[in-house]
Amino acid sequence: MNLYQPRIELKDRAKDILTGKYVTSILLLFMRGMFVMFLSNLALSLGRQFSGILARILGTDSSLIITGAALLISLLASILTAVFNVGFTLFFLNLACNKPVNPFYLFYGFQQDFGKSFGISAVLVLVDTICLAPFDIITNHISQTHTLNAPWMPAMVIALAIGFVVRIPLSLGLSQCYFLMLDFPNYSVTQILKLSFRVMKGHKKRLFLIELSFLPLMLINVFSWGIGGLWLTPYMNMVHTLFFLDLMNPKKEI
């Protein structure tokens, strides 16, 4: 019978591993934040310019096409941003395994097998986007029409609730994709997605409870104006990394 490490033990190990390593981790966070900000601003600028060009060519009657094009550019930027998570995962995986680490691992997903990195990132981003699309559509309508009245509020709450009910199990099932991509470099995108669901079978609740245990620290981070995230983000990522290593190599009961 397999024995998996309890949540407290994973967290204690994460703190021990990160001791003396926070400077490099914070540098990695800073680099990712800068590039994410750059891609987001670039997507926003390109979306506006492209929308303006389409408006002049197609006319104002094609507003739906213009909006769709802008959303497509935004979605592409989100996927490219998610590709950074490949290198981010590699950094913490090497750190957990006592291997050399480098903040420039951040670009690993762009340098090595970009097609696979992009494909996995696209699936993860699309899952989030589709699950929360009804909520986003309703909130966008409310913000544009300023109709924050009774009919729309319940619809917004229901859309958000349904979105999370669908999203949570899917996200938990796909949570190991980046780790598995690095662990099984010869696997295709489809094989990695299937393997993630397979290894997470029976472990979704365990990971979900780990995620919930971070909520108090997340609240403290909010009140610290995000400064606490410099400590919290590496800590959470290290716990997730140790969860994966424990998942793939559990202890055997004697």
PDB file of C-alpha atoms in Angstrom:
ATOM      1  CA  MET A   1       0.000   0.000   0.000  1.00  0.00           C
ATOM      2  CA  ASN A   2       1.273   3.481  -0.902  1.00  0.00           C
ATOM      3  CA  LEU A   3       1.775   6.067   1.819  1.00  0.00           C
ATOM      4  CA  TYR A   4       1.581   9.740   0.844  1.00  0.00           C
ATOM      5  CA  GLN A   5       3.034  12.578   2.869  1.00  0.00           C
ATOM      6  CA  PRO A   6       0.518  14.620   4.862  1.00  0.00           C
ATOM      7  CA  ARG A   7      -0.078  18.274   4.046  1.00  0.00           C
ATOM      8  CA  ILE A   8       1.839  19.551   7.086  1.00  0.00           C
ATOM      9  CA  GLU A   9       4.911  17.518   6.176  1.00  0.00           C
ATOM     10  CA  LEU A  10       4.901  18.830   2.604  1.00  0.00           C
ATOM     11  CA  LYS A  11       4.697  22.404   3.873  1.00  0.00           C
ATOM     12  CA  ASP A  12       7.505  21.918   6.400  1.00  0.00           C
ATOM     13  CA  ARG A  13       9.743  20.406   3.729  1.00  0.00           C
ATOM     14  CA  ALA A  14       8.954  23.295   1.379  1.00  0.00           C
ATOM     15  CA  LYS A  15      10.063  25.821   4.013  1.00  0.00           C
ATOM     16  CA  ASP A  16      13.283  23.902   4.651  1.00  0.00           C
ATOM     17  CA  ILE A  17      14.168  23.674   0.952  1.00  0.00           C
ATOM     18  CA  LEU A  18      13.511  27.381   0.361  1.00  0.00           C
ATOM     19  CA  THR A  19      15.652  28.502   3.298  1.00  0.00           C
ATOM     20  CA  GLY A  20      18.425  30.635   1.818  1.00  0.00           C
ATOM     21  CA  LYS A  21      16.962  30.331  -1.691  1.00  0.00           C
ATOM     22  CA  TYR A  22      14.409  33.123  -1.612  1.00  0.00           C
ATOM     23  CA  VAL A  23      16.592  35.691  -3.396  1.00  0.00           C
ATOM     24  CA  THR A  24      16.811  33.563  -6.544  1.00  0.00           C
ATOM     25  CA  SER A  25      13.101  32.721  -6.314  1.00  0.00           C
ATOM     26  CA  ILE A  26      12.144  36.387  -5.958  1.00  0.00           C
ATOM     27  CA  LEU A  27      14.320  37.265  -8.962  1.00  0.00           C
ATOM     28  CA  LEU A  28      12.461  34.615 -10.957  1.00  0.00           C
ATOM     29  CA  LEU A  29       9.135  36.101  -9.822  1.00  0.00           C
ATOM     30  CA  PHE A  30      10.266  39.599 -10.797  1.00  0.00           C
ATOM     31  CA  MET A  31      11.364  38.460 -14.249  1.00  0.00           C
ATOM     32  CA  ARG A  32       8.094  36.643 -14.883  1.00  0.00           C
ATOM     33  CA  GLY A  33       6.082  39.621 -13.670  1.00  0.00           C
ATOM     34  CA  MET A  34       7.920  41.967 -16.032  1.00  0.00           C
ATOM     35  CA  PHE A  35       7.420  39.743 -19.072  1.00  0.00           C
ATOM     36  CA  VAL A  36       3.775  39.062 -18.214  1.00  0.00           C
ATOM     37  CA  MET A  37       3.178  42.799 -17.907  1.00  0.00           C
ATOM     38  CA  PHE A  38       4.940  43.383 -21.225  1.00  0.00           C
ATOM     39  CA  LEU A  39       2.880  40.737 -23.054  1.00  0.00           C
ATOM     40  CA  SER A  40      -0.376  41.974 -21.484  1.00  0.00           C
ATOM     41  CA  ASN A  41       0.282  45.590 -22.476  1.00  0.00           C
ATOM     42  CA  LEU A  42       1.405  44.511 -25.940  1.00  0.00           C
ATOM     43  CA  ALA A  43      -1.766  42.457 -26.418  1.00  0.00           C
ATOM     44  CA  LEU A  44      -3.909  45.386 -25.253  1.00  0.00           C
ATOM     45  CA  SER A  45      -2.154  47.781 -27.626  1.00  0.00           C
ATOM     46  CA  LEU A  46      -2.317  45.386 -30.583  1.00  0.00           C
ATOM     47  CA  GLY A  47      -5.955  44.613 -29.833  1.00  0.00           C
ATOM     48  CA  ARG A  48      -6.874  48.295 -29.925  1.00  0.00           C
ATOM     49  CA  GLN A  49      -4.909  48.957 -33.106  1.00  0.00           C
ATOM     50  CA  PHE A  50      -6.261  45.876 -34.855  1.00  0.00           C
ATOM     51  CA  SER A  51      -9.812  46.730 -33.782  1.00  0.00           C
ATOM     52  CA  GLY A  52      -9.364  50.230 -35.185  1.00  0.00           C
ATOM     53  CA  ILE A  53      -8.107  48.868 -38.499  1.00  0.00           C
ATOM     54  CA  LEU A  54     -11.020  46.418 -38.746  1.00  0.00           C
ATOM     55  CA  ALA A  55     -13.491  49.172 -37.853  1.00  0.00           C
ATOM     56  CA  ARG A  56     -12.216  51.329 -40.730  1.00  0.00           C
ATOM     57  CA  ILE A  57     -12.267  48.414 -43.176  1.00  0.00           C
ATOM     58  CA  LEU A  58     -15.518  46.693 -42.160  1.00  0.00           C
ATOM     59  CA  GLY A  59     -17.445  49.585 -40.641  1.00  0.00           C
ATOM     60  CA  THR A  60     -19.188  49.845 -37.298  1.00  0.00           C
ATOM     61  CA  ASP A  61     -21.737  47.163 -38.237  1.00  0.00           C
ATOM     62  CA  SER A  62     -19.038  44.518 -37.756  1.00  0.00           C
ATOM     63  CA  SER A  63     -18.530  45.222 -34.042  1.00  0.00           C
ATOM     64  CA  LEU A  64     -18.909  41.526 -33.193  1.00  0.00           C
ATOM     65  CA  ILE A  65     -16.033  40.588 -35.516  1.00  0.00           C
ATOM     66  CA  ILE A  66     -13.908  43.419 -34.119  1.00  0.00           C
ATOM     67  CA  THR A  67     -14.558  42.333 -30.534  1.00  0.00           C
ATOM     68  CA  GLY A  68     -13.801  38.723 -31.432  1.00  0.00           C
ATOM     69  CA  ALA A  69     -10.472  39.682 -33.006  1.00  0.00           C
ATOM     70  CA  ALA A  70      -9.473  41.655 -29.919  1.00  0.00           C
ATOM     71  CA  LEU A  71     -10.405  38.731 -27.674  1.00  0.00           C
ATOM     72  CA  LEU A  72      -8.390  36.364 -29.862  1.00  0.00           C
ATOM     73  CA  ILE A  73      -5.293  38.526 -29.468  1.00  0.00           C
ATOM     74  CA  SER A  74      -5.860  38.649 -25.700  1.00  0.00           C
ATOM     75  CA  LEU A  75      -6.267  34.859 -25.584  1.00  0.00           C
ATOM     76  CA  LEU A  76      -3.036  34.357 -27.538  1.00  0.00           C
ATOM     77  CA  ALA A  77      -1.192  36.624 -25.103  1.00  0.00           C
ATOM     78  CA  SER A  78      -2.582  34.618 -22.159  1.00  0.00           C
ATOM     79  CA  ILE A  79      -1.325  31.380 -23.712  1.00  0.00           C
ATOM     80  CA  LEU A  80       2.135  32.820 -24.352  1.00  0.00           C
ATOM     81  CA  THR A  81       2.198  34.079 -20.781  1.00  0.00           C
ATOM     82  CA  ALA A  82       1.308  30.590 -19.546  1.00  0.00           C
ATOM     83  CA  VAL A  83       4.294  29.144 -21.437  1.00  0.00           C
ATOM     84  CA  PHE A  84       6.486  30.801 -18.795  1.00  0.00           C
ATOM     85  CA  ASN A  85       5.028  28.283 -16.333  1.00  0.00           C
ATOM     86  CA  VAL A  86       7.087  25.518 -17.953  1.00  0.00           C
ATOM     87  CA  GLY A  87      10.347  27.174 -16.913  1.00  0.00           C
ATOM     88  CA  PHE A  88       8.814  28.223 -13.607  1.00  0.00           C
ATOM     89  CA  THR A  89       7.978  24.570 -12.918  1.00  0.00           C
ATOM     90  CA  LEU A  90      11.459  23.415 -13.930  1.00  0.00           C
ATOM     91  CA  PHE A  91      13.032  25.913 -11.530  1.00  0.00           C
ATOM     92  CA  PHE A  92      11.146  24.607  -8.496  1.00  0.00           C
ATOM     93  CA  LEU A  93      11.496  20.989  -9.591  1.00  0.00           C
ATOM     94  CA  ASN A  94      15.288  21.334  -9.739  1.00  0.00           C
ATOM     95  CA  LEU A  95      15.289  23.227  -6.451  1.00  0.00           C
ATOM     96  CA  ALA A  96      13.322  20.439  -4.771  1.00  0.00           C
ATOM     97  CA  CYS A  97      15.699  17.808  -6.174  1.00  0.00           C
ATOM     98  CA  ASN A  98      18.773  19.765  -4.999  1.00  0.00           C
ATOM     99  CA  LYS A  99      19.890  20.493  -8.567  1.00  0.00           C
ATOM    100  CA  PRO A 100      21.391  23.766  -9.853  1.00  0.00           C
ATOM    101  CA  VAL A 101      18.817  26.476 -10.522  1.00  0.00           C
ATOM    102  CA  ASN A 102      18.873  29.582 -12.654  1.00  0.00           C
ATOM    103  CA  PRO A 103      16.244  32.351 -13.029  1.00  0.00           C
ATOM    104  CA  PHE A 104      16.694  32.123 -16.803  1.00  0.00           C
ATOM    105  CA  TYR A 105      14.923  28.741 -16.660  1.00  0.00           C
ATOM    106  CA  LEU A 106      11.915  31.014 -17.070  1.00  0.00           C
ATOM    107  CA  PHE A 107      12.394  30.871 -20.860  1.00  0.00           C
ATOM    108  CA  TYR A 108      12.711  27.074 -21.020  1.00  0.00           C
ATOM    109  CA  GLY A 109       9.233  26.624 -22.517  1.00  0.00           C
ATOM    110  CA  PHE A 110      10.142  28.938 -25.403  1.00  0.00           C
ATOM    111  CA  GLN A 111      13.573  27.391 -25.980  1.00  0.00           C
ATOM    112  CA  GLN A 112      12.772  23.669 -25.679  1.00  0.00           C
ATOM    113  CA  ASP A 113       9.845  22.040 -27.482  1.00  0.00           C
ATOM    114  CA  PHE A 114       7.850  25.257 -27.805  1.00  0.00           C
ATOM    115  CA  GLY A 115       5.035  23.508 -29.692  1.00  0.00           C
ATOM    116  CA  LYS A 116       4.321  21.162 -26.786  1.00  0.00           C
ATOM    117  CA  SER A 117       4.635  23.973 -24.221  1.00  0.00           C
ATOM    118  CA  PHE A 118       2.231  26.095 -26.256  1.00  0.00           C
ATOM    119  CA  GLY A 119      -0.225  23.210 -26.723  1.00  0.00           C
ATOM    120  CA  ILE A 120      -0.448  22.366 -23.015  1.00  0.00           C
ATOM    121  CA  SER A 121      -0.677  26.042 -22.075  1.00  0.00           C
ATOM    122  CA  ALA A 122      -3.453  26.531 -24.638  1.00  0.00           C
ATOM    123  CA  VAL A 123      -5.518  23.712 -23.136  1.00  0.00           C
ATOM    124  CA  LEU A 124      -5.116  25.061 -19.582  1.00  0.00           C
ATOM    125  CA  VAL A 125      -5.943  28.635 -20.592  1.00  0.00           C
ATOM    126  CA  LEU A 126      -8.955  27.533 -22.673  1.00  0.00           C
ATOM    127  CA  VAL A 127     -10.338  25.468 -19.777  1.00  0.00           C
ATOM    128  CA  ASP A 128     -10.275  28.550 -17.536  1.00  0.00           C
ATOM    129  CA  THR A 129     -11.611  30.832 -20.278  1.00  0.00           C
ATOM    130  CA  ILE A 130     -14.532  28.582 -21.256  1.00  0.00           C
ATOM    131  CA  CYS A 131     -15.548  27.793 -17.670  1.00  0.00           C
ATOM    132  CA  LEU A 132     -15.653  31.465 -16.701  1.00  0.00           C
ATOM    133  CA  ALA A 133     -16.950  32.780 -20.058  1.00  0.00           C
ATOM    134  CA  PRO A 134     -20.625  33.143 -18.953  1.00  0.00           C
ATOM    135  CA  PHE A 135     -19.570  35.111 -15.868  1.00  0.00           C
ATOM    136  CA  ASP A 136     -17.235  37.320 -17.927  1.00  0.00           C
ATOM    137  CA  ILE A 137     -19.967  37.995 -20.517  1.00  0.00           C
ATOM    138  CA  ILE A 138     -22.468  39.024 -17.836  1.00  0.00           C
ATOM    139  CA  THR A 139     -20.015  41.264 -15.966  1.00  0.00           C
ATOM    140  CA  ASN A 140     -18.949  42.855 -19.263  1.00  0.00           C
ATOM    141  CA  HIS A 141     -22.599  43.552 -20.108  1.00  0.00           C
ATOM    142  CA  ILE A 142     -23.178  45.092 -16.670  1.00  0.00           C
ATOM    143  CA  SER A 143     -20.077  47.306 -16.959  1.00  0.00           C
ATOM    144  CA  GLN A 144     -21.068  48.529 -20.434  1.00  0.00           C
ATOM    145  CA  THR A 145     -24.759  49.125 -19.768  1.00  0.00           C
ATOM    146  CA  HIS A 146     -24.480  50.076 -16.086  1.00  0.00           C
ATOM    147  CA  THR A 147     -27.493  47.851 -15.342  1.00  0.00           C
ATOM    148  CA  LEU A 148     -26.542  46.535 -11.920  1.00  0.00           C
ATOM    149  CA  ASN A 149     -30.122  45.531 -11.144  1.00  0.00           C
ATOM    150  CA  ALA A 150     -31.914  42.516  -9.698  1.00  0.00           C
ATOM    151  CA  PRO A 151     -32.196  40.328 -12.843  1.00  0.00           C
ATOM    152  CA  TRP A 152     -28.489  40.456 -13.577  1.00  0.00           C
ATOM    153  CA  MET A 153     -27.047  39.936 -10.087  1.00  0.00           C
ATOM    154  CA  PRO A 154     -28.424  36.387  -9.552  1.00  0.00           C
ATOM    155  CA  ALA A 155     -27.348  35.465 -13.094  1.00  0.00           C
ATOM    156  CA  MET A 156     -23.813  36.677 -12.370  1.00  0.00           C
ATOM    157  CA  VAL A 157     -23.614  34.716  -9.100  1.00  0.00           C
ATOM    158  CA  ILE A 158     -25.038  31.549 -10.709  1.00  0.00           C
ATOM    159  CA  ALA A 159     -22.652  31.817 -13.688  1.00  0.00           C
ATOM    160  CA  LEU A 160     -19.682  32.205 -11.342  1.00  0.00           C
ATOM    161  CA  ALA A 161     -20.780  29.265  -9.185  1.00  0.00           C
ATOM    162  CA  ILE A 162     -21.339  26.953 -12.173  1.00  0.00           C
ATOM    163  CA  GLY A 163     -18.040  28.064 -13.690  1.00  0.00           C
ATOM    164  CA  PHE A 164     -16.111  27.133 -10.560  1.00  0.00           C
ATOM    165  CA  VAL A 165     -17.979  23.851 -10.087  1.00  0.00           C
ATOM    166  CA  VAL A 166     -16.891  22.818 -13.594  1.00  0.00           C
ATOM    167  CA  ARG A 167     -13.451  24.419 -13.474  1.00  0.00           C
ATOM    168  CA  ILE A 168     -12.185  23.072 -10.139  1.00  0.00           C
ATOM    169  CA  PRO A 169     -12.201  19.327 -10.971  1.00  0.00           C
ATOM    170  CA  LEU A 170     -10.847  20.000 -14.470  1.00  0.00           C
ATOM    171  CA  SER A 171      -8.046  22.203 -13.138  1.00  0.00           C
ATOM    172  CA  LEU A 172      -7.159  19.674 -10.456  1.00  0.00           C
ATOM    173  CA  GLY A 173      -7.101  16.887 -13.028  1.00  0.00           C
ATOM    174  CA  LEU A 174      -4.797  18.905 -15.292  1.00  0.00           C
ATOM    175  CA  SER A 175      -2.666  20.313 -12.464  1.00  0.00           C
ATOM    176  CA  GLN A 176       0.335  18.036 -13.106  1.00  0.00           C
ATOM    177  CA  CYS A 177       0.707  18.735 -16.842  1.00  0.00           C
ATOM    178  CA  TYR A 178       3.805  20.935 -16.676  1.00  0.00           C
ATOM    179  CA  PHE A 179       5.544  18.547 -14.271  1.00  0.00           C
ATOM    180  CA  LEU A 180       4.712  15.560 -16.475  1.00  0.00           C
ATOM    181  CA  MET A 181       5.858  17.361 -19.591  1.00  0.00           C
ATOM    182  CA  LEU A 182       9.293  17.785 -17.996  1.00  0.00           C
ATOM    183  CA  ASP A 183       9.309  14.256 -16.574  1.00  0.00           C
ATOM    184  CA  PHE A 184       8.170  12.579 -19.816  1.00  0.00           C
ATOM    185  CA  PRO A 185       9.679  14.685 -22.632  1.00  0.00           C
ATOM    186  CA  ASN A 186       8.820  12.088 -25.289  1.00  0.00           C
ATOM    187  CA  TYR A 187       5.083  12.186 -24.545  1.00  0.00           C
ATOM    188  CA  SER A 188       2.722  14.106 -26.804  1.00  0.00           C
ATOM    189  CA  VAL A 189       0.374  16.810 -25.555  1.00  0.00           C
ATOM    190  CA  THR A 190      -2.559  14.376 -25.591  1.00  0.00           C
ATOM    191  CA  GLN A 191      -0.599  11.750 -23.655  1.00  0.00           C
ATOM    192  CA  ILE A 192       0.432  14.286 -21.020  1.00  0.00           C
ATOM    193  CA  LEU A 193      -3.146  15.518 -20.566  1.00  0.00           C
ATOM    194  CA  LYS A 194      -4.416  11.958 -20.157  1.00  0.00           C
ATOM    195  CA  LEU A 195      -1.586  11.034 -17.798  1.00  0.00           C
ATOM    196  CA  SER A 196      -2.287  14.052 -15.596  1.00  0.00           C
ATOM    197  CA  PHE A 197      -5.891  12.955 -15.128  1.00  0.00           C
ATOM    198  CA  ARG A 198      -4.729   9.400 -14.485  1.00  0.00           C
ATOM    199  CA  VAL A 199      -2.149  10.224 -11.803  1.00  0.00           C
ATOM    200  CA  MET A 200      -4.584  12.627 -10.121  1.00  0.00           C
ATOM    201  CA  LYS A 201      -7.304   9.992  -9.827  1.00  0.00           C
ATOM    202  CA  GLY A 202      -8.082   9.729  -6.135  1.00  0.00           C
ATOM    203  CA  HIS A 203      -5.846  12.708  -5.283  1.00  0.00           C
ATOM    204  CA  LYS A 204      -7.956  15.696  -6.349  1.00  0.00           C
ATOM    205  CA  LYS A 205      -9.422  16.129  -2.866  1.00  0.00           C
ATOM    206  CA  ARG A 206      -5.953  15.999  -1.319  1.00  0.00           C
ATOM    207  CA  LEU A 207      -4.641  18.741  -3.603  1.00  0.00           C
ATOM    208  CA  PHE A 208      -7.828  20.777  -3.176  1.00  0.00           C
ATOM    209  CA  LEU A 209      -7.385  20.746   0.618  1.00  0.00           C
ATOM    210  CA  ILE A 210      -3.783  21.852   0.174  1.00  0.00           C
ATOM    211  CA  GLU A 211      -4.998  24.765  -1.961  1.00  0.00           C
ATOM    212  CA  LEU A 212      -7.608  25.706   0.657  1.00  0.00           C
ATOM    213  CA  SER A 213      -4.961  25.690   3.392  1.00  0.00           C
ATOM    214  CA  PHE A 214      -3.243  28.640   1.663  1.00  0.00           C
ATOM    215  CA  LEU A 215      -6.318  30.898   1.916  1.00  0.00           C
ATOM    216  CA  PRO A 216      -5.346  32.545   5.253  1.00  0.00           C
ATOM    217  CA  LEU A 217      -1.902  33.368   3.862  1.00  0.00           C
ATOM    218  CA  MET A 218      -3.495  34.726   0.686  1.00  0.00           C
ATOM    219  CA  LEU A 219      -5.656  37.064   2.777  1.00  0.00           C
ATOM    220  CA  ILE A 220      -2.598  38.251   4.690  1.00  0.00           C
ATOM    221  CA  ASN A 221      -0.894  38.852   1.342  1.00  0.00           C
ATOM    222  CA  VAL A 222      -3.804  41.052   0.223  1.00  0.00           C
ATOM    223  CA  PHE A 223      -3.505  43.169   3.365  1.00  0.00           C
ATOM    224  CA  SER A 224       0.251  43.458   2.805  1.00  0.00           C
ATOM    225  CA  TRP A 225      -0.413  45.047  -0.620  1.00  0.00           C
ATOM    226  CA  GLY A 226       1.057  41.997  -2.340  1.00  0.00           C
ATOM    227  CA  ILE A 227       4.465  42.228  -0.671  1.00  0.00           C
ATOM    228  CA  GLY A 228       3.824  38.936   1.127  1.00  0.00           C
ATOM    229  CA  GLY A 229       3.561  37.292  -2.285  1.00  0.00           C
ATOM    230  CA  LEU A 230       7.340  37.456  -2.581  1.00  0.00           C
ATOM    231  CA  TRP A 231       7.431  34.790   0.124  1.00  0.00           C
ATOM    232  CA  LEU A 232       4.066  33.107  -0.493  1.00  0.00           C
ATOM    233  CA  THR A 233       4.385  32.402  -4.235  1.00  0.00           C
ATOM    234  CA  PRO A 234       7.678  30.442  -3.987  1.00  0.00           C
ATOM    235  CA  TYR A 235       6.307  28.648  -0.928  1.00  0.00           C
ATOM    236  CA  MET A 236       3.106  27.574  -2.698  1.00  0.00           C
ATOM    237  CA  ASN A 237       4.993  26.477  -5.811  1.00  0.00           C
ATOM    238  CA  MET A 238       7.416  24.428  -3.750  1.00  0.00           C
ATOM    239  CA  VAL A 239       4.539  22.688  -1.937  1.00  0.00           C
ATOM    240  CA  HIS A 240       2.960  21.880  -5.324  1.00  0.00           C
ATOM    241  CA  THR A 241       6.309  20.535  -6.534  1.00  0.00           C
ATOM    242  CA  LEU A 242       6.702  18.302  -3.490  1.00  0.00           C
ATOM    243  CA  PHE A 243       3.116  17.118  -3.965  1.00  0.00           C
ATOM    244  CA  PHE A 244       4.016  16.000  -7.493  1.00  0.00           C
ATOM    245  CA  LEU A 245       7.203  14.236  -6.375  1.00  0.00           C
ATOM    246  CA  ASP A 246       5.282  12.499  -3.600  1.00  0.00           C
ATOM    247  CA  LEU A 247       2.525  11.567  -6.042  1.00  0.00           C
ATOM    248  CA  MET A 248       4.960   9.929  -8.437  1.00  0.00           C
ATOM    249  CA  ASN A 249       7.164   8.312  -5.774  1.00  0.00           C
ATOM    250  CA  PRO A 250       5.073   7.448  -2.709  1.00  0.00           C
ATOM    251  CA  LYS A 251       6.470   5.508   0.196  1.00  0.00           C
ATOM    252  CA  LYS A 252       5.567   1.847   0.448  1.00  0.00           C
ATOM    253  CA  GLU A 253       3.935   0.574   3.606  1.00  0.00           C
ATOM    254  CA  ILE A 254       6.057  -2.153   5.184  1.00  0.00           C
TER     255      ILE A 254
END
